[in-house]
Amino acid sequence: MAEARITPGPRNLITDVAGLSIGNAQDERARTGVTVLLPDEPGTAAMDVRGGGPGTRESDALDPRHLLEGRVDALVLSGGSVYGLDAPSGVTHWLGGQGRGFAFPGLSITAPIVPGAILFDLANGGEKYWANGGSEEPPYRALGYDACQAAGKGFALGNAGAGFGAQAGHYKGGLGSASAVTPDGITVGALVAVNAVGSPVIPGTDCFWAAPFELNGEFGGRRWNGEGAPASYDPLEGTKLAGPRENTTIGIVATDAVLDATAMHRIAVMAHDGFARALRPVHAPVDGDAVFALSTGKKPLDRQARTLDITRLGAIAADCMARAIARGVFEAETLGSIPSWADRHGAG
């Protein structure tokens, strides 16, 4: 009898984790966008930052030592660097209008908890019309609101949401996602906006660094020819370090397993290994790499096996993250002077 294996979920998206919706909104004029993760009910979340130049909002609220113990109403990924930190304001507005958020006795108003992270896409050639004293406001608050309005189980990858204006090494970056279902029915998913300084592709090839983790040809099925050991390549080859140094890969991993904020922090830490499997170099001084991890709390685990479950799910989250990174680049389309993987190597 064949041994049961880990397989992608039916959508191969983070929304295979029951109780999650994703919304994207983008501003094509500015070449930027926002992605929002909306749980049906408040989730338990944590965050881990490994890059040298991060940009985050409400990250301290995820500390399990604090009052809310990691409780969140949404998570936000945004382009726009510091301007993008306003995207959670739009999400907060939308959630408050739905009566969602932390409730206060005797008050009708709620306080939604909406952490977010940003990437730098200000140098991608888009028209940043709000800069230099312009009368128009940055679009991120509105994009956050619009992304909530658009949220659903299915969503676009590549040039979408927070990945719309992203660049990964010499390639057009993008929004990626992947999922995995264990033989015992636990689901793990990843969502990522890939804007890394590092390259997602092995130098001189059409093969993604993440190729060993690919499932069902989800990012082209290309395989490395084995010429030259990976350690023999200059780690700066194919990176953005020769040009603009504005980068950052930001992502979310999620599971339906019942886990507390401390456990989700460990899974966020482990999920960063997916960055290292899919990008080279990673966690550089010029990256702001950050990962959220969220539990929807739908499937109880055996308390006696908790440590093993955290270890297993953290490893699966890292694999999902590597696959999601490659999918984000694979699905992206050329934007301005930033060529896509498909236009360089052919998608067929």
C-alpha angles and dihedrals in degrees: 000000000000116000114249113253139201109262136184116265120251094272097029086224134113087255088074082084100089116245099030132113129183127208128192131194128172142182107219092189091059094033094230141104152174134241123199129195111206120189116204087231130018111287134209110248144175136181138216125192122200105160123095097234110041129169117198142156129210091000092139089061087068094062105115089218091066131085099268095046093215098313112156137176096199143351124221133205115189144175120218103079110234091355088060091062085081092065092087088058090066090047090049089052092051094046092047089053088056091052091247124141141058108338125219121208111255095009129103094204120087133205111225115206107224118168118187145182132205141211129203115252099145094111098054097101098259121135107262091197096174094061130095097032097312118163095230120090123235109271099231101096090051092044090053091053092045092049089057090051090052097046119132144129095276122055141162125264130205113027094026139108115334090356095057096100099024128128126197113199106305093339134083106263126209151160115307136181140177139168141204133200119203123221089254093054105259114141126212125183139181134206122186143172106212115211099138129160086221128078122257091201131068106251114263093012141082091232123113117230085232093059095112089062097047118125124202095349091292094159104031104291094249115160131204115250091221096240109150125000114270090242090059093067118092102252090221094057111115094011131124093242092105090058136023111355097209111118146128137157114218127185152159131224121194139184137183091223117114105250134149127236094266091055091045090054090057090050090051089052092050093045089064086071086073088064089055092049093052107032135046120230105015138178089028125167088258095050125084095201114179135166129198120200122200135186120202089195098224102130122050119220130214103267091212090059096042097118091050091047093051090049093048096045092046090054092048090048090055091051091049090050092052090050092046092052092053092045091052091056094039092053096044123108129217111274119193108308094346108099122214125232089244094054091049098044108014122253096235 
